[in-house]
């Protein structure tokens, strides 16, 4: 049987109730026939497909579909990339849907003693719009009965695709031509937890929290030298092992105004000693080969005029001029 928390959420889902004739079939799911569960599965599959289209990492990291099934799909539909798969999902008519879970499988969860597969539970949690970092908690009841070694999906994805050394680039001041280039790394500590670190001149930063949500990496960085926090958000995109990550950083300046800057993380192929490498400042007018990675990044900041935004200190509507 499925965990009671998931079971109750499904039975009380307005989307599912809309496809069940409760006057005819009643409210007791254990008495529903295969036809009713097939209607329920179609409703679930349609919504999960929409979720996957908006968040491809659900299939890229095989949270909803196994490797063999994925390879079979790529072969039969002549897909060459996950972009192709998303296009394929978009092309499926609403009346047919992709079969993430079948009515037959659903029926067994209510009518027979069974142990649901992890990916099927993930499918149900995806339908219920449960945040990925909460999946383990929702499946906890099952984990107390069935031994398993699943990890937090967010941590698994970070370890799989984003560990490594980077340089972080951002425009140093709103109207300046200076780009800060600071060392940045994402690594796994001795406790098996993913940690991010960065540093500028005289200041070191370490993550208080890092997670993947809504196709982005969210990092809360703490200044280890004085009382300051900085929030970083980087878009993941669809590449499983990206060369760069684009995002933004938000913090307060010395006037206590909120500021936000575009950031680019450039993955460094070779290892470097994080403790020894230092912060650099580079002019956008530097003579750097525009075909090299750093030259292309500098050219990007030079061409874009919205790399840096800041708030104003106001207290009433008259200040908005």
XYZ file of C-alpha atoms in Angstrom:
321
model
C 0.000 0.000 0.000
C 1.079 3.588 -0.534
C 1.889 5.866 2.436
C -1.306 7.202 3.995
C -0.236 10.835 3.507
C -0.020 10.354 -0.271
C -3.175 8.229 -0.308
C -5.246 10.827 1.526
C -3.955 13.660 -0.657
C -4.945 11.778 -3.821
C -8.380 10.829 -2.508
C -9.043 14.482 -1.636
C -7.611 15.967 -4.832
C -10.142 18.189 -6.577
C -8.577 17.393 -9.963
C -9.100 13.673 -9.444
C -12.596 14.035 -8.002
C -13.558 15.909 -11.154
C -13.119 12.722 -13.235
C -14.894 10.384 -10.807
C -18.670 10.004 -10.748
C -18.897 9.705 -6.971
C -22.688 9.299 -7.072
C -22.221 6.177 -9.175
C -18.938 4.845 -7.778
C -18.984 6.140 -4.208
C -15.992 7.426 -2.246
C -14.304 4.151 -1.299
C -11.361 3.773 -3.681
C -10.801 0.135 -2.710
C -14.136 -0.668 -4.434
C -13.357 1.113 -7.727
C -12.968 -1.013 -10.854
C -10.171 -0.783 -13.420
C -12.074 1.715 -15.582
C -12.300 4.250 -12.769
C -8.591 3.911 -11.969
C -7.778 4.337 -15.665
C -9.619 7.680 -15.657
C -7.698 8.685 -12.515
C -4.381 7.663 -14.103
C -5.108 9.747 -17.220
C -5.751 12.818 -15.072
C -2.494 12.208 -13.182
C -0.497 11.540 -16.357
C -1.722 14.685 -18.085
C -0.680 16.929 -15.212
C 2.655 15.157 -14.657
C 3.479 15.636 -18.345
C 2.914 19.382 -17.906
C 5.163 19.340 -14.851
C 7.940 17.558 -16.759
C 7.727 19.987 -19.692
C 8.275 22.848 -17.238
C 10.916 20.982 -15.230
C 12.912 18.580 -17.486
C 15.271 17.510 -14.677
C 12.467 15.206 -13.509
C 13.287 12.930 -16.446
C 16.931 13.875 -16.934
C 17.668 12.502 -13.485
C 15.321 9.540 -13.900
C 13.115 10.437 -10.934
C 9.936 9.437 -12.795
C 11.221 6.953 -15.366
C 13.828 4.188 -15.255
C 16.938 4.010 -17.416
C 15.768 1.027 -19.463
C 12.382 2.576 -20.145
C 14.063 5.867 -21.046
C 16.456 4.190 -23.476
C 13.548 2.293 -25.033
C 11.613 5.528 -25.520
C 14.601 7.277 -27.115
C 14.989 4.339 -29.513
C 11.341 3.872 -30.512
C 10.670 7.621 -30.952
C 14.102 8.374 -32.516
C 14.935 10.922 -29.812
C 18.495 12.231 -29.603
C 18.306 14.547 -26.574
C 16.109 15.523 -23.658
C 15.052 18.556 -25.676
C 13.662 16.094 -28.229
C 11.868 14.269 -25.437
C 10.215 17.474 -24.211
C 9.098 18.220 -27.778
C 7.749 14.675 -27.993
C 5.751 15.114 -24.775
C 4.329 18.396 -26.080
C 3.148 16.632 -29.239
C 1.134 13.934 -27.430
C -2.631 14.593 -27.720
C -4.401 15.387 -24.453
C -6.781 12.455 -24.874
C -3.870 9.980 -24.985
C -1.213 11.327 -22.525
C 2.149 9.771 -21.632
C 1.803 6.716 -19.403
C 3.745 7.720 -16.272
C 1.498 5.446 -14.221
C -1.232 3.019 -15.283
C -4.716 2.452 -13.939
C -3.737 -1.164 -13.266
C -0.818 -0.082 -11.075
C -2.942 2.449 -9.201
C -5.621 -0.138 -8.530
C -3.157 -2.469 -6.819
C -2.244 0.264 -4.318
C -5.807 0.296 -2.983
C -6.859 -3.325 -3.468
C -3.815 -5.565 -2.940
C -0.853 -5.773 -0.553
C 1.921 -4.224 -2.639
C 5.140 -2.227 -2.366
C 5.010 0.762 -4.709
C 8.123 1.481 -6.734
C 9.945 4.661 -5.797
C 9.491 6.237 -9.237
C 5.736 5.648 -9.125
C 5.536 7.387 -5.761
C 7.584 10.234 -7.235
C 5.043 10.452 -10.058
C 2.190 10.779 -7.561
C 4.103 13.399 -5.571
C 4.803 15.303 -8.775
C 1.079 15.307 -9.539
C 0.372 16.594 -6.022
C 2.956 19.387 -6.573
C 4.959 18.387 -3.510
C 8.358 20.114 -3.446
C 11.177 17.711 -4.314
C 12.997 18.261 -1.039
C 9.850 17.057 0.797
C 9.482 13.792 -1.123
C 11.405 11.714 1.415
C 9.177 12.991 4.219
C 6.023 12.064 2.312
C 7.443 8.584 1.658
C 8.678 8.199 5.235
C 5.895 5.831 6.289
C 6.957 3.394 3.591
C 10.636 3.779 4.455
C 9.955 2.628 8.002
C 8.509 -0.623 6.615
C 10.679 -1.213 3.546
C 14.478 -0.752 3.785
C 15.836 1.562 1.104
C 18.753 3.914 0.610
C 17.198 6.848 -1.255
C 18.741 10.287 -0.726
C 17.375 13.790 -0.937
C 16.785 14.270 -4.705
C 18.139 17.825 -4.580
C 21.409 16.660 -3.017
C 21.672 13.760 -5.477
C 21.312 16.117 -8.445
C 23.846 18.584 -7.041
C 26.378 15.803 -6.489
C 25.776 14.317 -9.913
C 26.031 17.445 -12.065
C 27.308 20.512 -10.209
C 30.242 19.638 -7.963
C 33.447 21.336 -9.014
C 35.522 24.515 -9.166
C 34.195 27.668 -10.798
C 35.000 31.320 -11.310
C 32.152 33.664 -10.494
C 31.855 36.856 -12.558
C 29.720 39.930 -11.817
C 29.802 43.670 -12.474
C 31.454 45.328 -9.481
C 29.508 48.606 -9.542
C 26.400 49.805 -11.322
C 28.028 52.184 -13.794
C 31.566 50.803 -13.778
C 33.499 48.815 -16.342
C 35.091 46.521 -13.761
C 34.119 42.861 -13.540
C 34.855 40.902 -10.373
C 36.261 37.415 -10.902
C 36.149 35.387 -7.691
C 36.835 31.718 -6.931
C 33.762 29.626 -6.243
C 33.357 25.937 -5.544
C 30.596 23.410 -4.892
C 31.769 20.303 -3.069
C 30.704 17.468 -0.788
C 31.926 17.768 2.807
C 32.900 14.952 5.179
C 29.271 14.523 6.255
C 28.155 13.940 2.672
C 26.428 17.336 2.443
C 26.842 19.635 -0.567
C 28.435 22.981 0.319
C 29.227 26.121 -1.712
C 32.097 28.529 -0.961
C 33.212 31.811 -2.479
C 35.526 34.662 -1.519
C 36.352 38.237 -2.400
C 39.107 40.526 -1.112
C 39.071 40.153 2.669
C 35.796 38.239 2.811
C 34.943 34.553 2.726
C 31.476 33.142 2.117
C 30.020 29.724 2.832
C 26.560 28.341 2.132
C 24.091 28.062 4.990
C 21.659 26.308 2.670
C 21.785 25.023 -0.906
C 19.031 23.257 -2.826
C 17.538 22.744 -6.257
C 13.997 23.954 -6.753
C 11.970 24.968 -9.819
C 14.900 24.279 -12.186
C 17.276 26.559 -10.296
C 20.013 26.275 -7.670
C 19.220 28.402 -4.611
C 22.143 29.207 -2.305
C 22.071 31.253 0.897
C 25.658 32.409 1.485
C 26.924 33.650 4.848
C 29.823 36.108 5.173
C 32.281 34.446 7.555
C 34.038 37.726 8.378
C 31.138 39.947 9.354
C 27.346 39.915 9.669
C 26.076 39.723 6.097
C 24.156 37.268 3.962
C 23.959 36.990 0.192
C 21.406 35.059 -1.822
C 22.425 33.393 -5.100
C 20.092 31.889 -7.691
C 21.421 30.097 -10.784
C 19.312 28.736 -13.635
C 19.984 25.072 -14.313
C 18.831 24.856 -17.916
C 18.678 21.434 -19.569
C 22.362 20.504 -19.921
C 23.289 17.711 -17.460
C 26.872 18.992 -16.968
C 26.864 22.716 -17.861
C 29.950 24.730 -18.757
C 28.405 27.910 -17.350
C 25.504 28.815 -15.070
C 23.696 32.134 -15.348
C 22.022 33.692 -12.328
C 21.950 36.599 -9.907
C 23.121 37.601 -6.441
C 21.150 39.723 -3.993
C 22.370 41.506 -0.868
C 22.458 44.904 0.865
C 25.005 47.628 0.150
C 26.551 49.881 2.811
C 23.521 52.179 2.579
C 21.242 49.221 3.381
C 19.752 49.311 -0.099
C 18.819 46.031 -1.745
C 20.990 45.317 -4.768
C 20.999 42.516 -7.305
C 23.660 41.661 -9.863
C 23.776 39.273 -12.777
C 26.260 36.467 -12.116
C 27.960 33.956 -14.392
C 29.608 30.813 -13.042
C 32.285 29.416 -15.360
C 33.244 25.835 -14.634
C 37.012 25.358 -14.382
C 38.265 22.174 -15.991
C 41.391 21.874 -13.911
C 41.479 21.701 -10.127
C 42.729 24.712 -8.207
C 43.632 25.296 -4.575
C 40.661 27.302 -3.322
C 42.604 28.562 -0.311
C 45.456 29.891 -2.446
C 43.650 31.346 -5.456
C 42.642 34.999 -5.139
C 40.014 37.490 -6.234
C 40.651 39.461 -9.436
C 39.201 42.563 -11.032
C 39.090 42.788 -14.822
C 38.181 45.713 -17.049
C 35.645 45.051 -19.792
C 38.156 46.801 -22.056
C 40.903 44.271 -21.304
C 42.749 42.831 -24.279
C 41.449 39.267 -23.950
C 40.813 36.992 -26.915
C 37.047 37.319 -27.540
C 36.914 33.657 -28.557
C 38.168 32.513 -25.159
C 35.616 31.817 -22.424
C 36.609 34.800 -20.287
C 36.662 37.127 -23.276
C 33.128 36.102 -24.207
C 31.937 36.645 -20.634
C 33.473 40.139 -20.505
C 31.889 40.981 -23.838
C 28.513 39.835 -22.499
C 28.705 42.184 -19.506
C 29.910 45.015 -21.751
C 26.995 44.618 -24.171
C 24.294 44.299 -21.502
C 23.286 47.373 -19.540
C 20.998 45.712 -16.990
C 23.647 43.708 -15.123
C 23.126 45.608 -11.881
C 19.972 46.926 -10.201
C 19.495 48.627 -6.856
C 16.549 49.752 -4.791
C 15.963 53.202 -3.363
C 15.263 54.036 0.264
C 11.687 55.308 0.329
C 8.962 55.453 2.957
C 5.928 56.964 1.223
C 4.391 57.303 -2.223
C 5.733 60.839 -2.707
C 9.242 59.393 -2.812
C 8.360 57.464 -5.979
C 9.365 60.062 -8.563
